[in-house]
Amino acid sequence: MLDVRRLRLLRELAHLGTIAAVAEALSFSPSAVSQQLSVLEKEAGVPLLERTGRRVALTPAGRNLVRHAEAVLERLEQADAELAHAREGLAGPLRIGTYPSAARAIIPAVLAELAGWHPGLEPMVTEVDPAEVAAALRAGELDVALVHEYDLVPADPEPGLAVTRPIFTEPMYLAARAPGAVADQRAEPWILAPPGTLCHSMAVRACEAAGFAPRIRHQIDDFATVLALVSAGQGVALVPHLGIDRPPPGVVLTRLPMYRRTRTAFRAGAGAHPAISAFVSALHTAVPAPLRNSA
């Protein structure tokens, strides 16, 4: 019989690409991951990995086994959800991932709703960039998370995860010292989020769509700091609605025909878990009406 824990390691190797990345994601040593994958190969009776120097790749049999592993892990999540429904009341930790602007503007109201509905539930919030959510959910570090996508940076489907419809939608703004469009800012220095984030990719693509590459001066992952730099004449930036709370003097916000949409993500099969359902319901309640998407 194949061991589910070893199947999870193989699944993570398929997604993350290296044994070192799997070890880091699941808090194992690389040698322990290698050892467990070797045991899985013996259990399977066929080669699952091709080793070339320090690199490994999945064989056709390994890729097929990953497909079955995804289905097995989804069924286990469904079983856990059914067992949770059979228990009396919701209790215990619920690990929530969120991006920073939602952590400030939305999550406190969500937690207040949850406390009123399910006082035994223990929400635990972690700030995480949406680009890192998939690995954290698959590793079991999070149970549910807010993820967003932009018009110019649509989200790709993530194996092993499920997402809801968009729960709220924010307009995007150009933050500058004077009104204008993105195309007018070709000569200006730009303030972007750090590389590797969706916010960075969105700003770069918005500039490219306007016919130029941004001249990046600052890379800041906090919208309040971004607006302070704009106020100080340090550049221009693109900021979503949740990021423009009390802009400093001198900042002009021009609404753009661009949007950021937020969904919830969780492991495939976990959508029916009562704690996940309660979080999604509380989120719907807590979102300001002007941003809320219809069901």
PDB file of C-alpha atoms in Angstrom, residues 43-210:
ATOM      1  CA  GLU A  43       6.511   0.691  -2.714  1.00  0.00           C
ATOM      2  CA  ALA A  44       5.473   1.548  -6.272  1.00  0.00           C
ATOM      3  CA  GLY A  45       7.789  -1.015  -7.829  1.00  0.00           C
ATOM      4  CA  VAL A  46       8.698   1.267 -10.752  1.00  0.00           C
ATOM      5  CA  PRO A  47      11.055   4.254 -11.143  1.00  0.00           C
ATOM      6  CA  LEU A  48       9.281   7.494 -10.268  1.00  0.00           C
ATOM      7  CA  LEU A  49      12.245   9.860 -10.590  1.00  0.00           C
ATOM      8  CA  GLU A  50      15.046  10.390 -13.067  1.00  0.00           C
ATOM      9  CA  ARG A  51      18.207  11.677 -11.418  1.00  0.00           C
ATOM     10  CA  THR A  52      20.751  13.670 -13.405  1.00  0.00           C
ATOM     11  CA  GLY A  53      23.454  15.036 -11.149  1.00  0.00           C
ATOM     12  CA  ARG A  54      21.692  17.216  -8.583  1.00  0.00           C
ATOM     13  CA  ARG A  55      18.481  17.510 -10.567  1.00  0.00           C
ATOM     14  CA  VAL A  56      15.497  15.180 -10.510  1.00  0.00           C
ATOM     15  CA  ALA A  57      12.556  14.883 -12.885  1.00  0.00           C
ATOM     16  CA  LEU A  58       9.443  12.762 -12.695  1.00  0.00           C
ATOM     17  CA  THR A  59       9.147   9.755 -14.973  1.00  0.00           C
ATOM     18  CA  PRO A  60       5.863   9.143 -16.827  1.00  0.00           C
ATOM     19  CA  ALA A  61       4.907   6.743 -14.027  1.00  0.00           C
ATOM     20  CA  GLY A  62       5.760   9.431 -11.480  1.00  0.00           C
ATOM     21  CA  ARG A  63       3.578  11.999 -13.240  1.00  0.00           C
ATOM     22  CA  ASN A  64       0.679   9.541 -13.374  1.00  0.00           C
ATOM     23  CA  LEU A  65       1.081   8.810  -9.675  1.00  0.00           C
ATOM     24  CA  VAL A  66       0.973  12.541  -8.888  1.00  0.00           C
ATOM     25  CA  ARG A  67      -2.375  12.737 -10.671  1.00  0.00           C
ATOM     26  CA  HIS A  68      -3.721   9.978  -8.431  1.00  0.00           C
ATOM     27  CA  ALA A  69      -2.144  11.602  -5.389  1.00  0.00           C
ATOM     28  CA  GLU A  70      -4.076  14.814  -6.097  1.00  0.00           C
ATOM     29  CA  ALA A  71      -7.322  12.832  -6.152  1.00  0.00           C
ATOM     30  CA  VAL A  72      -6.460  10.954  -2.935  1.00  0.00           C
ATOM     31  CA  LEU A  73      -5.555  14.136  -1.076  1.00  0.00           C
ATOM     32  CA  GLU A  74      -8.759  15.832  -2.244  1.00  0.00           C
ATOM     33  CA  ARG A  75     -10.845  12.916  -0.959  1.00  0.00           C
ATOM     34  CA  LEU A  76      -9.079  13.108   2.398  1.00  0.00           C
ATOM     35  CA  GLU A  77      -9.973  16.802   2.618  1.00  0.00           C
ATOM     36  CA  GLN A  78     -13.595  15.918   1.843  1.00  0.00           C
ATOM     37  CA  ALA A  79     -13.566  13.265   4.567  1.00  0.00           C
ATOM     38  CA  ASP A  80     -12.161  15.763   7.069  1.00  0.00           C
ATOM     39  CA  ALA A  81     -14.919  18.224   6.132  1.00  0.00           C
ATOM     40  CA  GLU A  82     -17.623  15.578   6.684  1.00  0.00           C
ATOM     41  CA  LEU A  83     -16.178  14.657  10.069  1.00  0.00           C
ATOM     42  CA  ALA A  84     -16.113  18.330  11.070  1.00  0.00           C
ATOM     43  CA  HIS A  85     -19.839  18.594  10.292  1.00  0.00           C
ATOM     44  CA  ALA A  86     -20.481  15.645  12.637  1.00  0.00           C
ATOM     45  CA  ARG A  87     -18.839  17.394  15.600  1.00  0.00           C
ATOM     46  CA  GLU A  88     -20.647  19.692  18.041  1.00  0.00           C
ATOM     47  CA  GLY A  89     -19.808  23.285  17.133  1.00  0.00           C
ATOM     48  CA  LEU A  90     -16.713  24.788  15.538  1.00  0.00           C
ATOM     49  CA  ALA A  91     -13.555  24.873  17.637  1.00  0.00           C
ATOM     50  CA  GLY A  92      -9.802  24.957  17.247  1.00  0.00           C
ATOM     51  CA  PRO A  93      -7.422  26.887  14.990  1.00  0.00           C
ATOM     52  CA  LEU A  94      -8.255  28.263  11.562  1.00  0.00           C
ATOM     53  CA  ARG A  95      -5.084  29.437   9.811  1.00  0.00           C
ATOM     54  CA  ILE A  96      -5.889  32.366   7.532  1.00  0.00           C
ATOM     55  CA  GLY A  97      -3.587  33.936   4.971  1.00  0.00           C
ATOM     56  CA  THR A  98      -4.160  37.469   3.741  1.00  0.00           C
ATOM     57  CA  TYR A  99      -2.386  40.189   1.821  1.00  0.00           C
ATOM     58  CA  PRO A 100      -1.524  43.354   3.826  1.00  0.00           C
ATOM     59  CA  SER A 101      -4.154  45.836   2.623  1.00  0.00           C
ATOM     60  CA  ALA A 102      -6.968  43.356   3.289  1.00  0.00           C
ATOM     61  CA  ALA A 103      -5.415  42.561   6.678  1.00  0.00           C
ATOM     62  CA  ARG A 104      -5.928  46.201   7.637  1.00  0.00           C
ATOM     63  CA  ALA A 105      -9.217  47.013   5.921  1.00  0.00           C
ATOM     64  CA  ILE A 106     -11.217  43.759   5.852  1.00  0.00           C
ATOM     65  CA  ILE A 107      -9.880  41.036   8.148  1.00  0.00           C
ATOM     66  CA  PRO A 108     -10.626  42.732  11.541  1.00  0.00           C
ATOM     67  CA  ALA A 109     -14.336  42.850  10.682  1.00  0.00           C
ATOM     68  CA  VAL A 110     -14.194  39.223   9.487  1.00  0.00           C
ATOM     69  CA  LEU A 111     -12.659  38.139  12.804  1.00  0.00           C
ATOM     70  CA  ALA A 112     -15.335  40.031  14.731  1.00  0.00           C
ATOM     71  CA  GLU A 113     -18.057  38.211  12.779  1.00  0.00           C
ATOM     72  CA  LEU A 114     -16.424  34.838  13.388  1.00  0.00           C
ATOM     73  CA  ALA A 115     -16.069  35.523  17.114  1.00  0.00           C
ATOM     74  CA  GLY A 116     -19.782  36.249  17.347  1.00  0.00           C
ATOM     75  CA  TRP A 117     -20.856  33.219  15.322  1.00  0.00           C
ATOM     76  CA  HIS A 118     -18.327  30.634  16.534  1.00  0.00           C
ATOM     77  CA  PRO A 119     -16.605  31.662  19.797  1.00  0.00           C
ATOM     78  CA  GLY A 120     -14.749  28.326  19.979  1.00  0.00           C
ATOM     79  CA  LEU A 121     -12.978  28.939  16.682  1.00  0.00           C
ATOM     80  CA  GLU A 122      -9.418  30.296  16.939  1.00  0.00           C
ATOM     81  CA  PRO A 123      -8.539  32.290  13.805  1.00  0.00           C
ATOM     82  CA  MET A 124      -4.803  32.758  13.271  1.00  0.00           C
ATOM     83  CA  VAL A 125      -3.907  35.361  10.627  1.00  0.00           C
ATOM     84  CA  THR A 126      -0.669  35.486   8.625  1.00  0.00           C
ATOM     85  CA  GLU A 127       0.256  38.097   6.019  1.00  0.00           C
ATOM     86  CA  VAL A 128       1.369  36.377   2.817  1.00  0.00           C
ATOM     87  CA  ASP A 129       1.703  37.511  -0.765  1.00  0.00           C
ATOM     88  CA  PRO A 130      -0.826  35.765  -3.027  1.00  0.00           C
ATOM     89  CA  ALA A 131       2.061  34.416  -5.114  1.00  0.00           C
ATOM     90  CA  GLU A 132       3.116  32.319  -2.089  1.00  0.00           C
ATOM     91  CA  VAL A 133      -0.332  31.122  -1.048  1.00  0.00           C
ATOM     92  CA  ALA A 134      -0.449  27.900  -3.092  1.00  0.00           C
ATOM     93  CA  ALA A 135       2.667  26.430  -1.503  1.00  0.00           C
ATOM     94  CA  ALA A 136       1.515  27.444   2.001  1.00  0.00           C
ATOM     95  CA  LEU A 137      -1.908  25.835   1.531  1.00  0.00           C
ATOM     96  CA  ARG A 138      -0.515  22.607   0.097  1.00  0.00           C
ATOM     97  CA  ALA A 139       2.045  22.437   2.910  1.00  0.00           C
ATOM     98  CA  GLY A 140      -0.715  22.785   5.504  1.00  0.00           C
ATOM     99  CA  GLU A 141       0.643  26.076   6.839  1.00  0.00           C
ATOM    100  CA  LEU A 142      -2.675  27.756   5.938  1.00  0.00           C
ATOM    101  CA  ASP A 143      -6.259  26.489   5.799  1.00  0.00           C
ATOM    102  CA  VAL A 144      -7.757  29.334   3.766  1.00  0.00           C
ATOM    103  CA  ALA A 145      -6.367  32.491   2.205  1.00  0.00           C
ATOM    104  CA  LEU A 146      -7.319  35.635   0.362  1.00  0.00           C
ATOM    105  CA  VAL A 147      -5.808  35.779  -3.104  1.00  0.00           C
ATOM    106  CA  HIS A 148      -6.138  38.483  -5.697  1.00  0.00           C
ATOM    107  CA  GLU A 149      -5.655  38.918  -9.405  1.00  0.00           C
ATOM    108  CA  TYR A 150      -5.470  41.937 -11.680  1.00  0.00           C
ATOM    109  CA  ASP A 151      -6.964  42.513 -15.109  1.00  0.00           C
ATOM    110  CA  LEU A 152      -3.472  42.350 -16.600  1.00  0.00           C
ATOM    111  CA  VAL A 153      -2.273  39.491 -14.364  1.00  0.00           C
ATOM    112  CA  PRO A 154      -4.940  36.757 -14.386  1.00  0.00           C
ATOM    113  CA  ALA A 155      -4.421  33.925 -11.928  1.00  0.00           C
ATOM    114  CA  ASP A 156      -3.435  30.522 -13.315  1.00  0.00           C
ATOM    115  CA  PRO A 157      -5.199  27.438 -11.880  1.00  0.00           C
ATOM    116  CA  GLU A 158      -3.176  25.795  -9.117  1.00  0.00           C
ATOM    117  CA  PRO A 159      -3.273  21.974  -8.908  1.00  0.00           C
ATOM    118  CA  GLY A 160      -4.558  20.782  -5.564  1.00  0.00           C
ATOM    119  CA  LEU A 161      -6.330  24.062  -4.756  1.00  0.00           C
ATOM    120  CA  ALA A 162      -9.824  25.463  -5.225  1.00  0.00           C
ATOM    121  CA  VAL A 163     -10.959  29.084  -5.263  1.00  0.00           C
ATOM    122  CA  THR A 164     -14.293  30.820  -4.862  1.00  0.00           C
ATOM    123  CA  ARG A 165     -15.789  33.321  -7.263  1.00  0.00           C
ATOM    124  CA  PRO A 166     -14.530  36.886  -6.763  1.00  0.00           C
ATOM    125  CA  ILE A 167     -15.878  38.159  -3.441  1.00  0.00           C
ATOM    126  CA  PHE A 168     -14.973  41.800  -3.930  1.00  0.00           C
ATOM    127  CA  THR A 169     -13.534  43.981  -6.669  1.00  0.00           C
ATOM    128  CA  GLU A 170     -11.492  47.169  -6.274  1.00  0.00           C
ATOM    129  CA  PRO A 171     -10.776  49.882  -8.810  1.00  0.00           C
ATOM    130  CA  MET A 172      -7.141  50.813  -9.381  1.00  0.00           C
ATOM    131  CA  TYR A 173      -5.741  54.353  -9.135  1.00  0.00           C
ATOM    132  CA  LEU A 174      -2.741  56.183 -10.498  1.00  0.00           C
ATOM    133  CA  ALA A 175      -1.094  57.974  -7.583  1.00  0.00           C
ATOM    134  CA  ALA A 176       0.866  61.022  -8.746  1.00  0.00           C
ATOM    135  CA  ARG A 177       1.362  64.712  -8.016  1.00  0.00           C
ATOM    136  CA  ALA A 178      -1.018  65.716 -10.827  1.00  0.00           C
ATOM    137  CA  PRO A 179      -3.932  64.116 -12.698  1.00  0.00           C
ATOM    138  CA  GLY A 180      -3.076  61.950 -15.688  1.00  0.00           C
ATOM    139  CA  ALA A 181      -3.113  58.545 -17.327  1.00  0.00           C
ATOM    140  CA  VAL A 182      -0.504  55.794 -17.168  1.00  0.00           C
ATOM    141  CA  ALA A 183       0.673  56.712 -20.668  1.00  0.00           C
ATOM    142  CA  ASP A 184       1.501  60.234 -19.420  1.00  0.00           C
ATOM    143  CA  GLN A 185       4.021  58.885 -16.886  1.00  0.00           C
ATOM    144  CA  ARG A 186       6.632  57.585 -19.337  1.00  0.00           C
ATOM    145  CA  ALA A 187       9.310  60.014 -18.114  1.00  0.00           C
ATOM    146  CA  GLU A 188       8.468  59.708 -14.400  1.00  0.00           C
ATOM    147  CA  PRO A 189      10.246  57.450 -11.913  1.00  0.00           C
ATOM    148  CA  TRP A 190       8.032  54.618 -10.671  1.00  0.00           C
ATOM    149  CA  ILE A 191       7.429  53.068  -7.273  1.00  0.00           C
ATOM    150  CA  LEU A 192       6.664  49.346  -7.552  1.00  0.00           C
ATOM    151  CA  ALA A 193       6.231  46.393  -5.230  1.00  0.00           C
ATOM    152  CA  PRO A 194       9.232  44.019  -5.035  1.00  0.00           C
ATOM    153  CA  PRO A 195       9.831  41.612  -7.940  1.00  0.00           C
ATOM    154  CA  GLY A 196       8.033  38.302  -7.669  1.00  0.00           C
ATOM    155  CA  THR A 197       4.801  39.858  -6.383  1.00  0.00           C
ATOM    156  CA  LEU A 198       1.586  40.160  -8.370  1.00  0.00           C
ATOM    157  CA  CYS A 199       1.545  43.913  -7.687  1.00  0.00           C
ATOM    158  CA  HIS A 200       4.948  44.284  -9.355  1.00  0.00           C
ATOM    159  CA  SER A 201       3.846  42.289 -12.411  1.00  0.00           C
ATOM    160  CA  MET A 202       0.642  44.318 -12.663  1.00  0.00           C
ATOM    161  CA  ALA A 203       2.455  47.669 -12.705  1.00  0.00           C
ATOM    162  CA  VAL A 204       5.026  46.495 -15.258  1.00  0.00           C
ATOM    163  CA  ARG A 205       2.330  45.154 -17.574  1.00  0.00           C
ATOM    164  CA  ALA A 206       0.219  48.305 -17.211  1.00  0.00           C
ATOM    165  CA  CYS A 207       3.182  50.396 -18.332  1.00  0.00           C
ATOM    166  CA  GLU A 208       3.989  48.012 -21.176  1.00  0.00           C
ATOM    167  CA  ALA A 209       0.366  48.201 -22.333  1.00  0.00           C
ATOM    168  CA  ALA A 210       0.803  51.990 -22.432  1.00  0.00           C
TER     169      ALA A 210
END
